[in-house]
Amino acid sequence: MTGTFKPLVFSGVQPTGNLHLGNYLGAIRKFVALQQDNDCIYCVVDLHAITAQLVHDDMRSQIRSIAAAFIASGIDPRKHIVFNQSAVPQHAELAWVFNCVARIGWMERMTQFKDKAGGRNAEQVSLGLLAYPSLMAADILVYRATHVPVGDDQKQHLELARDIAQKFNIDFKEHIRATGKGIDIVVGEEPVHAYFPMIEPLIGGPAPRVMSLRDGTKKMSKSDASDLSRINLLDDADTVAKKIRKAKTDPDALPSEVEGLKGRPEADNLVGIYAALADKTKADVLADFGGRQFSVFKPALVELAVEVLAPVGAEMRRLLGDTSHIDAILRDGGERARARAEVTMNEVRDIVGFLR
Ligand code: TRP
């Protein structure tokens, strides 16, 4: 008899750099939507933050501001779990087991790793950066989570997490049976006795990719040298207005059909941002603004962006004004996460054969 794993949503955000509109529309809004019908765990991944850069001067405030952004955006930390990764040592413990399940070649093939560590940079990057996807797999699987909302740049890491889960299930097949904690699932056509579920990535949504306001072919990024390229969640209304007014465009009016956005990356991006903020499709937006100049569209976008983002920014500032509240939420989330992670870790210790 085959079964299914109980659905559980997990995702993580690194506490590095300010959150911007791309993070908000591409990730956080999805997190908020998913909490209506799912049990959700949202994690500030501070252990991941030290893989690329070891020493951070403001990590604690970065951790609090991601948590504040989650809560200000509408995530309910009582019904769900919001915590920081280092508060639950089981993540690192399972990651160690996964380091021994995964193969070095799998890690070396990751494009994100190759981009950062390509060629002669290998001496310059940490071993943690190579093992990063193994920790990411552990983040998810230490709760046996099934659904993971992420940006499309994380798709390859999730495929690797599936490979780790699958190899663990196969390598430890007999041990899993002996504990009685596995379930029979079907992977592709194959029936497998599984301890870890096959993770489903949740990629896409209304604005999977928000591009730079200065260059519609580049992703909006916290590391772009120009602050005008992005809208930060903590920007005030005047700054949001200024950045949108200065956003790069082309001289033409907006098209009436989505087709007409082809080859016009900046127009496409601004229409996409409007659509995502308004919970509409690009076609809806163009039905209203087709034939209009940017001199008409931009003020409308400013108004909408301020209407949606100002309350989030204001609530973040309020929450960050008194760190004891946010710290209490993270502490409570950490305790609940730890209790759940420990159930899995005990079973993993039994499966692997450690004596406890
Ligand atoms: N690697 C992700 C990113 O940079 C963050 C992350 C860490 C994550 N662990 C995760 C995302 C687990 C989803 C699930 O965006």
Short mmCIF file of C-alpha atoms and ligand atoms in Angstrom, two decimals:
data_model
loop_
_atom_site.label_atom_id
_atom_site.label_comp_id
_atom_site.label_asym_id
_atom_site.label_seq_id
_atom_site.Cartn_x
_atom_site.Cartn_y
_atom_site.Cartn_z
CA MET A 1 0.00 0.00 0.00
CA THR A 2 1.44 3.38 -0.94
CA GLY A 3 1.02 6.50 1.14
CA THR A 4 1.93 10.14 1.07
CA PHE A 5 3.82 12.45 3.37
CA LYS A 6 1.87 15.05 5.27
CA PRO A 7 2.16 18.33 3.34
CA LEU A 8 4.48 20.85 4.98
CA VAL A 9 5.90 24.05 3.51
CA PHE A 10 9.46 25.12 4.32
CA SER A 11 11.54 27.99 3.01
CA GLY A 12 14.56 30.02 4.02
CA VAL A 13 15.92 33.51 3.44
CA GLN A 14 19.53 34.55 4.09
CA PRO A 15 20.14 37.43 6.51
CA THR A 16 22.50 39.23 4.15
CA GLY A 17 21.69 42.65 2.73
CA ASN A 18 18.44 44.53 2.79
CA LEU A 19 15.29 42.91 1.52
CA HIS A 20 14.03 44.41 -1.69
CA LEU A 21 10.97 44.25 -3.90
CA GLY A 22 12.33 41.17 -5.66
CA ASN A 23 12.46 39.24 -2.38
CA TYR A 24 9.04 40.54 -1.42
CA LEU A 25 7.22 39.69 -4.66
CA GLY A 26 9.27 36.63 -5.55
CA ALA A 27 9.33 34.96 -2.13
CA ILE A 28 7.66 36.57 0.87
CA ARG A 29 4.28 37.16 -0.78
CA LYS A 30 4.25 33.50 -1.77
CA PHE A 31 5.04 32.52 1.82
CA VAL A 32 2.09 34.61 3.00
CA ALA A 33 -0.29 33.06 0.47
CA LEU A 34 0.77 29.50 1.33
CA GLN A 35 0.05 29.89 5.04
CA GLN A 36 -3.73 29.96 4.41
CA ASP A 37 -3.93 26.27 3.57
CA ASN A 38 -0.66 24.79 4.82
CA ASP A 39 1.46 24.18 7.87
CA CYS A 40 4.50 26.42 7.17
CA ILE A 41 8.01 26.82 8.56
CA TYR A 42 9.94 29.94 7.56
CA CYS A 43 13.57 30.16 8.50
CA VAL A 44 16.19 32.90 8.56
CA VAL A 45 19.20 30.91 7.39
CA ASP A 46 22.07 32.40 9.34
CA LEU A 47 24.25 29.28 8.98
CA HIS A 48 24.10 29.80 5.22
CA ALA A 49 25.07 33.45 5.62
CA ILE A 50 28.61 32.57 6.72
CA THR A 51 29.33 30.35 3.71
CA ALA A 52 30.17 33.21 1.33
CA GLN A 53 31.46 35.72 3.89
CA LEU A 54 32.58 34.58 7.31
CA VAL A 55 32.53 37.75 9.38
CA HIS A 56 29.42 39.94 9.52
CA ASP A 57 29.20 43.06 11.63
CA ASP A 58 25.45 43.26 11.73
CA MET A 59 24.19 39.69 11.50
CA ARG A 60 21.86 39.96 14.51
CA SER A 61 20.11 43.01 13.12
CA GLN A 62 19.88 41.36 9.69
CA ILE A 63 18.28 38.28 11.25
CA ARG A 64 15.74 40.45 13.06
CA SER A 65 14.92 42.40 9.96
CA ILE A 66 14.15 39.31 7.87
CA ALA A 67 11.92 38.03 10.66
CA ALA A 68 10.29 41.48 10.89
CA ALA A 69 9.70 41.45 7.12
CA PHE A 70 7.98 38.05 7.36
CA ILE A 71 5.72 39.25 10.14
CA ALA A 72 5.07 42.71 8.68
CA SER A 73 4.05 41.03 5.42
CA GLY A 74 1.42 38.98 7.22
CA ILE A 75 3.01 35.69 8.22
CA ASP A 76 1.44 34.52 11.48
CA PRO A 77 4.27 33.31 13.73
CA ARG A 78 1.86 31.68 16.20
CA LYS A 79 0.06 29.45 13.70
CA HIS A 80 3.27 28.77 11.79
CA ILE A 81 6.94 28.78 12.72
CA VAL A 82 9.40 31.64 12.20
CA PHE A 83 12.91 31.12 13.58
CA ASN A 84 16.61 31.41 12.80
CA GLN A 85 18.49 28.34 11.65
CA SER A 86 21.34 28.40 14.18
CA ALA A 87 18.79 28.04 17.00
CA VAL A 88 18.13 24.48 15.83
CA PRO A 89 21.41 22.55 15.80
CA GLN A 90 19.68 19.54 14.20
CA HIS A 91 19.99 21.34 10.82
CA ALA A 92 23.77 21.18 11.01
CA GLU A 93 23.68 17.65 12.38
CA LEU A 94 21.54 16.31 9.54
CA ALA A 95 23.66 18.29 7.07
CA TRP A 96 26.67 16.30 8.28
CA VAL A 97 24.92 13.02 7.54
CA PHE A 98 23.93 14.42 4.13
CA ASN A 99 27.55 15.41 3.48
CA CYS A 100 28.28 11.72 3.69
CA VAL A 101 25.31 10.76 1.48
CA ALA A 102 26.00 13.33 -1.26
CA ARG A 103 28.96 13.09 -3.64
CA ILE A 104 31.49 15.87 -4.14
CA GLY A 105 30.80 15.90 -7.88
CA TRP A 106 27.13 16.75 -7.24
CA MET A 107 28.18 19.84 -5.33
CA GLU A 108 30.84 20.88 -7.84
CA ARG A 109 28.25 20.83 -10.62
CA MET A 110 26.05 23.50 -9.01
CA THR A 111 26.05 26.61 -11.21
CA GLN A 112 25.88 28.93 -8.20
CA PHE A 113 29.02 27.29 -6.82
CA LYS A 114 30.77 27.40 -10.20
CA ASP A 115 29.92 31.10 -10.55
CA LYS A 116 31.45 31.89 -7.17
CA ALA A 117 34.27 29.39 -7.07
CA GLY A 118 35.04 28.82 -10.75
CA GLY A 119 38.58 28.13 -11.90
CA ARG A 120 41.34 29.42 -9.71
CA ASN A 121 38.94 30.86 -7.11
CA ALA A 122 38.78 27.42 -5.48
CA GLU A 123 41.42 28.45 -2.90
CA GLN A 124 39.37 31.54 -2.07
CA VAL A 125 36.02 30.02 -1.14
CA SER A 126 35.06 28.09 1.96
CA LEU A 127 34.30 24.39 2.17
CA GLY A 128 30.94 25.55 3.52
CA LEU A 129 30.13 27.16 0.18
CA LEU A 130 30.64 23.82 -1.54
CA ALA A 131 28.49 22.01 1.03
CA TYR A 132 25.81 24.74 1.03
CA PRO A 133 23.18 22.64 -0.82
CA SER A 134 23.63 19.80 1.65
CA LEU A 135 22.69 22.14 4.51
CA MET A 136 19.78 23.41 2.45
CA ALA A 137 18.55 19.84 1.98
CA ALA A 138 18.85 19.31 5.74
CA ASP A 139 16.87 22.50 6.46
CA ILE A 140 13.94 21.08 4.55
CA LEU A 141 14.22 17.40 5.35
CA VAL A 142 14.83 17.75 9.09
CA TYR A 143 11.08 18.54 9.13
CA ARG A 144 10.36 16.08 6.30
CA ALA A 145 8.85 19.08 4.51
CA THR A 146 7.23 18.45 1.14
CA HIS A 147 6.80 21.85 -0.55
CA VAL A 148 9.42 24.55 -0.94
CA PRO A 149 8.67 27.99 -2.41
CA VAL A 150 11.86 29.47 -3.90
CA GLY A 151 13.08 31.69 -6.71
CA ASP A 152 14.12 29.95 -9.91
CA ASP A 153 17.81 30.40 -9.04
CA GLN A 154 17.32 27.78 -6.30
CA LYS A 155 15.79 25.12 -8.53
CA GLN A 156 19.06 23.28 -9.04
CA HIS A 157 19.70 23.18 -5.29
CA LEU A 158 16.28 21.61 -4.75
CA GLU A 159 16.95 18.97 -7.39
CA LEU A 160 20.12 18.13 -5.48
CA ALA A 161 18.10 17.93 -2.26
CA ARG A 162 15.81 15.41 -3.97
CA ASP A 163 18.85 13.40 -5.05
CA ILE A 164 20.10 13.36 -1.46
CA ALA A 165 16.71 12.25 -0.13
CA GLN A 166 16.50 9.54 -2.76
CA LYS A 167 20.00 8.22 -2.13
CA PHE A 168 19.39 8.20 1.64
CA ASN A 169 16.14 6.28 1.10
CA ILE A 170 17.91 3.72 -1.09
CA ASP A 171 21.18 3.40 0.85
CA PHE A 172 19.35 2.91 4.15
CA LYS A 173 16.37 0.98 2.76
CA GLU A 174 16.73 -2.00 5.11
CA HIS A 175 17.45 0.17 8.14
CA ILE A 176 14.42 2.35 7.37
CA ARG A 177 12.24 -0.78 7.25
CA ALA A 178 13.65 -1.92 10.56
CA THR A 179 12.59 1.32 12.28
CA GLY A 180 9.07 1.15 10.84
CA LYS A 181 9.19 4.90 10.23
CA GLY A 182 9.27 4.84 6.43
CA ILE A 183 6.32 4.89 4.04
CA ASP A 184 5.84 3.41 0.60
CA ILE A 185 5.68 6.11 -2.05
CA VAL A 186 5.93 6.12 -5.82
CA VAL A 187 8.81 8.07 -7.37
CA GLY A 188 8.32 8.26 -11.12
CA GLU A 189 7.05 4.76 -11.80
CA GLU A 190 9.08 3.14 -9.05
CA PRO A 191 7.68 2.19 -5.68
CA VAL A 192 10.17 3.14 -2.93
CA HIS A 193 10.16 2.70 0.79
CA ALA A 194 11.01 6.22 1.84
CA TYR A 195 11.97 7.94 5.04
CA PHE A 196 12.41 11.34 3.36
CA PRO A 197 9.77 12.75 0.99
CA MET A 198 10.50 13.88 -2.57
CA ILE A 199 10.48 17.68 -2.24
CA GLU A 200 8.23 19.62 -4.61
CA PRO A 201 9.69 22.99 -5.58
CA LEU A 202 7.11 25.80 -5.83
CA ILE A 203 8.66 28.09 -8.41
CA GLY A 204 7.03 30.89 -10.33
CA GLY A 205 3.92 32.80 -9.40
CA PRO A 206 3.00 36.32 -10.40
CA ALA A 207 6.52 37.80 -10.27
CA PRO A 208 9.14 35.08 -10.24
CA ARG A 209 11.80 37.51 -11.45
CA VAL A 210 11.85 41.19 -10.60
CA MET A 211 14.54 42.93 -12.63
CA SER A 212 16.78 45.91 -11.88
CA LEU A 213 15.17 49.33 -12.33
CA ARG A 214 18.33 50.45 -14.13
CA ASP A 215 18.71 47.47 -16.47
CA GLY A 216 15.74 45.25 -17.32
CA THR A 217 18.00 42.36 -18.28
CA LYS A 218 19.58 42.00 -14.82
CA LYS A 219 17.87 40.65 -11.72
CA MET A 220 17.05 43.12 -8.95
CA SER A 221 19.81 42.43 -6.47
CA LYS A 222 20.95 43.55 -3.06
CA SER A 223 24.53 43.50 -4.32
CA ASP A 224 23.98 45.93 -7.23
CA ALA A 225 26.23 48.96 -6.67
CA SER A 226 23.38 51.35 -7.51
CA ASP A 227 20.67 51.69 -4.86
CA LEU A 228 18.47 53.16 -7.60
CA SER A 229 18.35 49.69 -9.15
CA ARG A 230 16.13 48.33 -6.39
CA ILE A 231 13.28 49.23 -4.06
CA ASN A 232 14.13 48.21 -0.51
CA LEU A 233 11.34 47.21 1.85
CA LEU A 234 12.57 49.86 4.30
CA ASP A 235 12.62 52.70 1.70
CA ASP A 236 10.26 55.53 2.60
CA ALA A 237 7.54 56.73 0.22
CA ASP A 238 9.67 59.56 -1.24
CA THR A 239 12.51 57.19 -2.01
CA VAL A 240 10.17 54.67 -3.65
CA ALA A 241 8.68 57.48 -5.76
CA LYS A 242 12.11 58.77 -6.76
CA LYS A 243 13.38 55.34 -7.76
CA ILE A 244 10.34 54.60 -9.91
CA ARG A 245 10.49 58.05 -11.52
CA LYS A 246 14.14 57.44 -12.38
CA ALA A 247 13.61 53.85 -13.53
CA LYS A 248 14.95 53.21 -17.01
CA THR A 249 12.32 53.00 -19.76
CA ASP A 250 12.17 53.28 -23.52
CA PRO A 251 10.54 56.14 -25.46
CA ASP A 252 7.48 54.22 -26.66
CA ALA A 253 4.00 54.06 -25.21
CA LEU A 254 2.94 50.85 -23.47
CA PRO A 255 1.59 48.15 -25.78
CA SER A 256 -1.97 46.89 -25.51
CA GLU A 257 -0.97 43.22 -25.63
CA VAL A 258 1.58 41.24 -23.58
CA GLU A 259 3.17 40.21 -26.88
CA GLY A 260 4.24 43.84 -27.39
CA LEU A 261 6.50 43.69 -24.30
CA LYS A 262 8.91 41.38 -26.13
CA GLY A 263 12.29 43.02 -26.61
CA ARG A 264 11.35 45.78 -24.12
CA PRO A 265 12.84 44.44 -20.86
CA GLU A 266 12.32 47.63 -18.82
CA ALA A 267 8.69 48.04 -19.90
CA ASP A 268 8.12 44.34 -19.26
CA ASN A 269 9.61 44.62 -15.78
CA LEU A 270 7.58 47.66 -14.71
CA VAL A 271 4.36 46.14 -16.01
CA GLY A 272 5.23 42.89 -14.22
CA ILE A 273 5.84 44.75 -10.97
CA TYR A 274 2.54 46.61 -11.30
CA ALA A 275 0.71 43.36 -12.03
CA ALA A 276 2.24 41.54 -9.06
CA LEU A 277 1.58 44.42 -6.65
CA ALA A 278 -2.02 44.67 -7.86
CA ASP A 279 -2.56 40.88 -7.93
CA LYS A 280 -3.43 41.13 -11.62
CA THR A 281 -2.01 39.70 -14.82
CA LYS A 282 0.17 41.72 -17.18
CA ALA A 283 -2.69 41.49 -19.69
CA ASP A 284 -5.02 43.17 -17.16
CA VAL A 285 -2.51 45.95 -16.61
CA LEU A 286 -2.06 46.50 -20.34
CA ALA A 287 -5.82 46.54 -20.82
CA ASP A 288 -5.79 49.62 -18.57
CA PHE A 289 -2.53 51.24 -19.67
CA GLY A 290 -2.00 50.11 -23.29
CA GLY A 291 -1.27 53.14 -25.49
CA ARG A 292 -0.34 55.29 -22.47
CA GLN A 293 3.07 56.88 -22.00
CA PHE A 294 5.37 56.11 -19.08
CA SER A 295 4.61 59.65 -17.88
CA VAL A 296 1.14 58.32 -17.07
CA PHE A 297 2.06 54.78 -16.03
CA LYS A 298 4.88 55.67 -13.65
CA PRO A 299 2.81 57.86 -11.30
CA ALA A 300 0.21 55.10 -11.14
CA LEU A 301 2.95 52.60 -10.29
CA VAL A 302 4.33 54.94 -7.62
CA GLU A 303 0.91 55.22 -6.03
CA LEU A 304 0.36 51.46 -6.03
CA ALA A 305 3.87 50.63 -4.82
CA VAL A 306 3.61 53.08 -1.94
CA GLU A 307 0.13 51.82 -1.04
CA VAL A 308 1.35 48.21 -0.83
CA LEU A 309 4.88 48.69 0.54
CA ALA A 310 4.55 51.62 2.94
CA PRO A 311 2.53 49.66 5.53
CA VAL A 312 5.03 46.78 5.35
CA GLY A 313 7.96 49.14 5.84
CA ALA A 314 6.20 50.97 8.66
CA GLU A 315 5.36 47.73 10.48
CA MET A 316 8.94 46.49 10.02
CA ARG A 317 10.25 49.71 11.55
CA ARG A 318 7.81 49.39 14.44
CA LEU A 319 8.83 45.78 15.08
CA LEU A 320 12.53 46.59 14.84
CA GLY A 321 12.08 49.47 17.29
CA ASP A 322 11.63 46.99 20.12
CA THR A 323 13.86 43.98 19.57
CA SER A 324 12.48 42.13 22.62
CA HIS A 325 9.24 41.34 20.78
CA ILE A 326 10.91 40.00 17.63
CA ASP A 327 13.46 38.11 19.72
CA ALA A 328 10.63 36.47 21.68
CA ILE A 329 8.96 35.37 18.43
CA LEU A 330 12.23 33.88 17.15
CA ARG A 331 12.91 32.16 20.48
CA ASP A 332 9.44 30.63 20.56
CA GLY A 333 9.72 29.57 16.90
CA GLY A 334 13.14 28.07 17.59
CA GLU A 335 11.81 25.99 20.46
CA ARG A 336 8.92 24.62 18.43
CA ALA A 337 11.18 23.94 15.45
CA ARG A 338 13.73 22.18 17.65
CA ALA A 339 11.11 19.85 19.11
CA ARG A 340 10.01 18.80 15.64
CA ALA A 341 13.55 18.51 14.27
CA GLU A 342 14.57 16.33 17.20
CA VAL A 343 11.87 13.77 16.36
CA THR A 344 13.36 13.39 12.88
CA MET A 345 16.95 13.39 14.15
CA ASN A 346 16.23 10.60 16.63
CA GLU A 347 14.82 8.51 13.80
CA VAL A 348 17.78 9.38 11.59
CA ARG A 349 20.19 8.38 14.37
CA ASP A 350 18.38 5.03 14.58
CA ILE A 351 18.37 4.58 10.80
CA VAL A 352 22.06 5.40 10.41
CA GLY A 353 22.91 3.19 13.37
CA PHE A 354 24.24 5.58 15.96
CA LEU A 355 23.87 4.44 19.57
CA ARG A 356 21.72 6.75 21.68
N1 TRP B 1 19.56 29.03 -0.64
C1 TRP B 1 18.38 29.84 -0.45
C2 TRP B 1 18.58 31.20 -1.11
O1 TRP B 1 19.67 31.70 -1.15
C3 TRP B 1 18.06 30.01 1.01
C4 TRP B 1 17.74 28.70 1.67
C5 TRP B 1 18.50 28.04 2.57
C6 TRP B 1 16.58 27.92 1.45
N2 TRP B 1 17.88 26.90 2.97
C7 TRP B 1 16.70 26.79 2.30
C8 TRP B 1 15.46 28.07 0.64
C9 TRP B 1 15.74 25.80 2.32
C10 TRP B 1 14.50 27.08 0.67
C11 TRP B 1 14.63 25.94 1.51
O2 TRP B 1 17.60 31.78 -1.53
#
